[in-house]
PDB file of C-alpha atoms in Angstrom:
ATOM      1  CA  UNK W 936    -108.677  96.262-150.429  1.00 41.00           C
ATOM      2  CA  UNK W 937    -112.362  98.229-150.129  1.00 41.00           C
ATOM      3  CA  UNK W 938    -114.106  98.652-154.060  1.00 40.00           C
ATOM      4  CA  UNK W 939    -116.823 101.000-152.491  1.00 41.00           C
ATOM      5  CA  UNK W 940    -118.283 102.766-155.545  1.00 41.00           C
ATOM      6  CA  UNK W 941    -117.815 106.600-155.806  1.00 40.00           C
ATOM      7  CA  UNK W 942    -120.964 108.558-154.967  1.00 43.00           C
ATOM      8  CA  UNK W 943    -121.948 111.621-156.767  1.00 36.00           C
ATOM      9  CA  UNK W 944    -120.834 113.990-154.272  1.00 36.00           C
ATOM     10  CA  UNK W 945    -117.531 112.768-155.922  1.00 70.00           C
ATOM     11  CA  UNK W 946    -117.754 113.991-159.421  1.00 84.00           C
ATOM     12  CA  UNK W 947    -114.195 115.533-159.894  1.00 89.00           C
ATOM     13  CA  UNK W 948    -112.973 112.266-158.925  1.00 93.00           C
ATOM     14  CA  UNK W 949    -115.084 110.349-161.321  1.00 91.00           C
ATOM     15  CA  UNK W 950    -113.952 112.973-164.156  1.00 90.00           C
ATOM     16  CA  UNK W 951    -110.138 112.978-163.312  1.00 91.00           C
ATOM     17  CA  UNK W 952    -109.860 108.966-162.428  1.00 92.00           C
ATOM     18  CA  UNK W 953    -110.236 106.014-164.382  1.00 90.00           C
ATOM     19  CA  UNK W 954    -112.726 103.475-162.398  1.00 91.00           C
ATOM     20  CA  UNK W 955    -112.316 105.151-159.216  1.00 94.00           C
ATOM     21  CA  UNK W 956    -112.697 103.236-155.861  1.00 93.00           C
ATOM     22  CA  UNK W 957    -112.315 103.831-152.184  1.00 94.00           C
ATOM     23  CA  UNK W 958    -108.745 102.420-151.213  1.00 95.00           C
ATOM     24  CA  UNK W 959    -109.363 103.651-147.697  1.00 95.00           C
ATOM     25  CA  UNK W 960    -111.353 106.168-145.280  1.00 95.00           C
ATOM     26  CA  UNK W 961    -110.697 107.443-141.832  1.00 96.00           C
ATOM     27  CA  UNK W 962    -111.963 110.613-139.104  1.00 96.00           C
ATOM     28  CA  UNK W 963    -108.950 112.880-138.486  1.00 95.00           C
ATOM     29  CA  UNK W 964    -109.634 113.855-134.728  1.00 92.00           C
ATOM     30  CA  UNK W 965    -107.045 116.306-132.935  1.00 86.00           C
ATOM     31  CA  UNK W 966    -107.127 115.983-129.054  1.00 87.00           C
ATOM     32  CA  UNK W 967    -111.099 115.412-128.631  1.00 87.00           C
ATOM     33  CA  UNK W 968    -112.380 117.761-131.792  1.00 92.00           C
ATOM     34  CA  UNK W 969    -113.323 116.007-134.772  1.00 94.00           C
ATOM     35  CA  UNK W 970    -111.657 117.532-137.788  1.00 95.00           C
ATOM     36  CA  UNK W 971    -112.346 115.744-140.651  1.00 96.00           C
ATOM     37  CA  UNK W 972    -113.432 112.526-142.452  1.00 97.00           C
ATOM     38  CA  UNK W 973    -110.758 111.451-144.961  1.00 97.00           C
ATOM     39  CA  UNK W 974    -111.247 109.307-147.860  1.00 96.00           C
ATOM     40  CA  UNK W 975    -108.605 108.041-150.593  1.00 96.00           C
ATOM     41  CA  UNK W 976    -109.713 107.276-154.164  1.00 96.00           C
ATOM     42  CA  UNK W 977    -107.602 105.431-156.530  1.00 95.00           C
ATOM     43  CA  UNK W 978    -108.223 103.647-160.034  1.00 94.00           C
ATOM     44  CA  UNK W 979    -109.776 100.165-159.499  1.00 93.00           C
ATOM     45  CA  UNK W 980    -109.082 100.865-155.726  1.00 92.00           C
ATOM     46  CA  UNK W 981    -105.279 100.337-156.123  1.00 94.00           C
ATOM     47  CA  UNK W 982    -103.296 103.202-154.656  1.00 95.00           C
ATOM     48  CA  UNK W 983    -100.085 103.983-156.351  1.00 93.00           C
ATOM     49  CA  UNK W 984     -97.817 106.964-154.624  1.00 90.00           C
ATOM     50  CA  UNK W 985     -96.285 107.167-158.126  1.00 91.00           C
ATOM     51  CA  UNK W 986    -100.213 107.243-160.114  1.00 93.00           C
ATOM     52  CA  UNK W 987    -102.674 109.562-160.023  1.00 95.00           C
ATOM     53  CA  UNK W 988    -105.692 109.252-157.037  1.00 97.00           C
ATOM     54  CA  UNK W 989    -107.847 111.940-154.903  1.00 97.00           C
ATOM     55  CA  UNK W 990    -107.325 112.255-151.306  1.00 97.00           C
ATOM     56  CA  UNK W 991    -111.132 114.069-150.293  1.00 96.00           C
ATOM     57  CA  UNK W 992    -111.364 115.632-146.677  1.00 97.00           C
ATOM     58  CA  UNK W 993    -115.048 116.499-145.441  1.00 97.00           C
ATOM     59  CA  UNK W 994    -114.480 119.172-142.526  1.00 97.00           C
ATOM     60  CA  UNK W 995    -116.255 118.899-139.623  1.00 97.00           C
ATOM     61  CA  UNK W 996    -115.408 122.267-138.189  1.00 95.00           C
ATOM     62  CA  UNK W 997    -114.849 125.543-139.583  1.00 96.00           C
ATOM     63  CA  UNK W 998    -111.321 126.584-140.494  1.00 96.00           C
ATOM     64  CA  UNK W 999    -109.754 129.487-142.154  1.00 97.00           C
ATOM     65  CA  UNK W1000    -108.129 128.616-145.757  1.00 97.00           C
ATOM     66  CA  UNK W1001    -104.903 130.502-144.652  1.00 97.00           C
ATOM     67  CA  UNK W1002    -104.748 128.268-141.561  1.00 97.00           C
ATOM     68  CA  UNK W1003    -105.514 124.956-143.736  1.00 97.00           C
ATOM     69  CA  UNK W1004    -102.220 126.219-145.378  1.00 98.00           C
ATOM     70  CA  UNK W1005     -99.910 127.166-142.718  1.00 97.00           C
ATOM     71  CA  UNK W1006    -100.843 123.852-141.092  1.00 96.00           C
ATOM     72  CA  UNK W1007     -99.895 122.230-144.215  1.00 97.00           C
ATOM     73  CA  UNK W1008     -96.660 123.694-144.546  1.00 98.00           C
ATOM     74  CA  UNK W1009     -96.072 122.515-140.807  1.00 97.00           C
ATOM     75  CA  UNK W1010     -96.647 119.239-141.667  1.00 96.00           C
ATOM     76  CA  UNK W1011     -94.454 119.076-144.669  1.00 97.00           C
ATOM     77  CA  UNK W1012     -91.585 120.425-142.194  1.00 97.00           C
ATOM     78  CA  UNK W1013     -92.481 117.691-139.800  1.00 95.00           C
ATOM     79  CA  UNK W1014     -91.419 115.170-143.006  1.00 92.00           C
ATOM     80  CA  UNK W1015     -88.027 116.665-143.157  1.00 93.00           C
ATOM     81  CA  UNK W1016     -88.486 119.560-145.942  1.00 96.00           C
ATOM     82  CA  UNK W1017     -86.744 122.193-144.979  1.00 94.00           C
ATOM     83  CA  UNK W1018     -86.106 124.720-147.878  1.00 97.00           C
ATOM     84  CA  UNK W1019     -87.738 127.876-146.609  1.00 97.00           C
ATOM     85  CA  UNK W1020     -87.898 129.694-149.914  1.00 98.00           C
ATOM     86  CA  UNK W1021     -90.013 126.624-151.432  1.00 98.00           C
ATOM     87  CA  UNK W1022     -91.999 126.207-148.292  1.00 98.00           C
ATOM     88  CA  UNK W1023     -92.767 129.795-148.527  1.00 98.00           C
ATOM     89  CA  UNK W1024     -93.905 129.885-152.266  1.00 98.00           C
ATOM     90  CA  UNK W1025     -96.226 126.712-151.417  1.00 98.00           C
ATOM     91  CA  UNK W1026     -97.663 128.640-148.524  1.00 98.00           C
ATOM     92  CA  UNK W1027     -98.410 131.590-150.980  1.00 98.00           C
ATOM     93  CA  UNK W1028    -100.079 129.301-153.663  1.00 98.00           C
ATOM     94  CA  UNK W1029    -101.936 127.565-150.947  1.00 98.00           C
ATOM     95  CA  UNK W1030    -103.332 130.497-149.537  1.00 98.00           C
ATOM     96  CA  UNK W1031    -104.421 131.631-152.977  1.00 98.00           C
ATOM     97  CA  UNK W1032    -106.268 128.233-153.429  1.00 98.00           C
ATOM     98  CA  UNK W1033    -107.815 127.531-149.994  1.00 98.00           C
ATOM     99  CA  UNK W1034    -110.787 128.979-149.039  1.00 97.00           C
ATOM    100  CA  UNK W1035    -112.136 129.163-145.365  1.00 98.00           C
ATOM    101  CA  UNK W1036    -114.493 126.196-144.914  1.00 97.00           C
ATOM    102  CA  UNK W1037    -117.373 125.560-142.744  1.00 97.00           C
ATOM    103  CA  UNK W1038    -118.394 122.308-141.066  1.00 97.00           C
ATOM    104  CA  UNK W1039    -119.792 119.939-144.220  1.00 96.00           C
ATOM    105  CA  UNK W1040    -117.522 121.611-146.818  1.00 97.00           C
ATOM    106  CA  UNK W1041    -115.130 119.324-148.815  1.00 96.00           C
ATOM    107  CA  UNK W1042    -111.652 119.959-150.258  1.00 97.00           C
ATOM    108  CA  UNK W1043    -110.424 117.024-152.645  1.00 97.00           C
ATOM    109  CA  UNK W1044    -106.925 117.271-153.912  1.00 97.00           C
ATOM    110  CA  UNK W1045    -106.172 114.938-156.925  1.00 97.00           C
ATOM    111  CA  UNK W1046    -102.708 113.899-157.774  1.00 97.00           C
ATOM    112  CA  UNK W1047    -103.025 114.148-161.564  1.00 95.00           C
ATOM    113  CA  UNK W1048    -100.823 111.499-163.819  1.00 90.00           C
ATOM    114  CA  UNK W1049     -98.573 114.915-164.734  1.00 90.00           C
ATOM    115  CA  UNK W1050     -97.416 115.100-161.325  1.00 91.00           C
ATOM    116  CA  UNK W1051     -99.820 117.979-160.726  1.00 96.00           C
ATOM    117  CA  UNK W1052    -102.407 118.531-157.714  1.00 98.00           C
ATOM    118  CA  UNK W1053    -105.948 119.918-158.845  1.00 97.00           C
ATOM    119  CA  UNK W1054    -107.933 121.005-155.473  1.00 98.00           C
ATOM    120  CA  UNK W1055    -111.721 121.257-155.573  1.00 97.00           C
ATOM    121  CA  UNK W1056    -114.043 122.658-152.767  1.00 97.00           C
ATOM    122  CA  UNK W1057    -117.300 120.826-153.281  1.00 95.00           C
ATOM    123  CA  UNK W1058    -116.726 119.659-156.690  1.00 92.00           C
ATOM    124  CA  UNK W1059    -115.615 122.695-158.042  1.00 95.00           C
ATOM    125  CA  UNK W1060    -112.023 123.437-158.938  1.00 96.00           C
ATOM    126  CA  UNK W1061    -110.515 126.124-157.006  1.00 98.00           C
ATOM    127  CA  UNK W1062    -106.924 125.744-158.296  1.00 98.00           C
ATOM    128  CA  UNK W1063    -103.858 123.996-159.256  1.00 98.00           C
ATOM    129  CA  UNK W1064     -99.933 123.684-158.370  1.00 98.00           C
ATOM    130  CA  UNK W1065     -98.103 122.251-161.327  1.00 97.00           C
ATOM    131  CA  UNK W1066     -94.863 121.331-159.348  1.00 97.00           C
ATOM    132  CA  UNK W1067     -94.481 117.494-158.925  1.00 96.00           C
ATOM    133  CA  UNK W1068     -92.399 118.080-155.881  1.00 97.00           C
ATOM    134  CA  UNK W1069     -95.173 119.793-153.900  1.00 98.00           C
ATOM    135  CA  UNK W1070     -97.825 116.672-155.173  1.00 97.00           C
ATOM    136  CA  UNK W1071     -95.326 114.127-153.157  1.00 96.00           C
ATOM    137  CA  UNK W1072     -94.587 116.349-150.394  1.00 97.00           C
ATOM    138  CA  UNK W1073     -98.744 117.635-149.946  1.00 98.00           C
ATOM    139  CA  UNK W1074    -100.155 114.184-150.184  1.00 98.00           C
ATOM    140  CA  UNK W1075     -97.172 112.604-147.758  1.00 97.00           C
ATOM    141  CA  UNK W1076     -98.662 114.556-145.194  1.00 97.00           C
ATOM    142  CA  UNK W1077    -101.448 111.919-145.279  1.00 97.00           C
ATOM    143  CA  UNK W1078     -99.955 109.229-147.285  1.00 97.00           C
ATOM    144  CA  UNK W1079     -96.212 109.213-146.587  1.00 95.00           C
ATOM    145  CA  UNK W1080     -94.132 107.163-144.389  1.00 94.00           C
ATOM    146  CA  UNK W1081     -93.536 110.026-141.903  1.00 94.00           C
ATOM    147  CA  UNK W1082     -96.827 111.111-141.653  1.00 94.00           C
ATOM    148  CA  UNK W1083     -98.087 112.572-138.086  1.00 93.00           C
ATOM    149  CA  UNK W1084    -100.904 110.483-138.403  1.00 94.00           C
ATOM    150  CA  UNK W1085     -99.809 106.793-138.968  1.00 94.00           C
ATOM    151  CA  UNK W1086    -102.994 105.205-138.302  1.00 94.00           C
ATOM    152  CA  UNK W1087    -105.048 107.757-140.264  1.00 96.00           C
ATOM    153  CA  UNK W1088    -102.528 106.707-143.249  1.00 96.00           C
ATOM    154  CA  UNK W1089    -103.121 103.224-142.196  1.00 96.00           C
ATOM    155  CA  UNK W1090    -106.791 103.326-142.778  1.00 96.00           C
ATOM    156  CA  UNK W1091    -106.415 105.281-145.889  1.00 97.00           C
ATOM    157  CA  UNK W1092    -104.015 103.181-147.442  1.00 96.00           C
ATOM    158  CA  UNK W1093    -105.217  99.802-146.127  1.00 83.00           C
ATOM    159  CA  UNK W1094    -103.630  96.848-147.733  1.00 53.00           C
ATOM    160  CA  UNK W1095    -101.848  98.596-150.783  1.00 43.00           C
ATOM    161  CA  UNK W1096     -98.735  98.464-151.813  1.00 44.00           C
ATOM    162  CA  UNK W1097     -96.643 101.815-152.065  1.00 44.00           C
TER     163      UNK W1097
END
């Protein structure tokens, strides 16, 4: 388990989690494009998928917010979630929340103790989805056993037990 301290750029993480520590970090690359650096934070650096934690994505390319929402839905579907009505509702909520991002922007998703997800852009709150099912499926994109990027998952969760 890594025990790096949270830096000043992670104010939402410090405000939302008790004694946040880095659990793991890794870079997501699609073919030969670097897409984002990901960092997982948890209280005392001990990630528990049922607890509070934060996932920060520092983007290394420009993306439209709508495309981020669409890609999130595609990844949730790949894990076997097929309720089209719910997926459409989640897509609409994410499209309202996610802005276009530029190289260097950071979106942090925080799974709260009440199973909601709060989103921050460059440390500013941009929205919340208060739906435990969304929170579970959204973070499973990176942290679930059926993730499409198991190597990144391994880097993020390290030796943490689920």
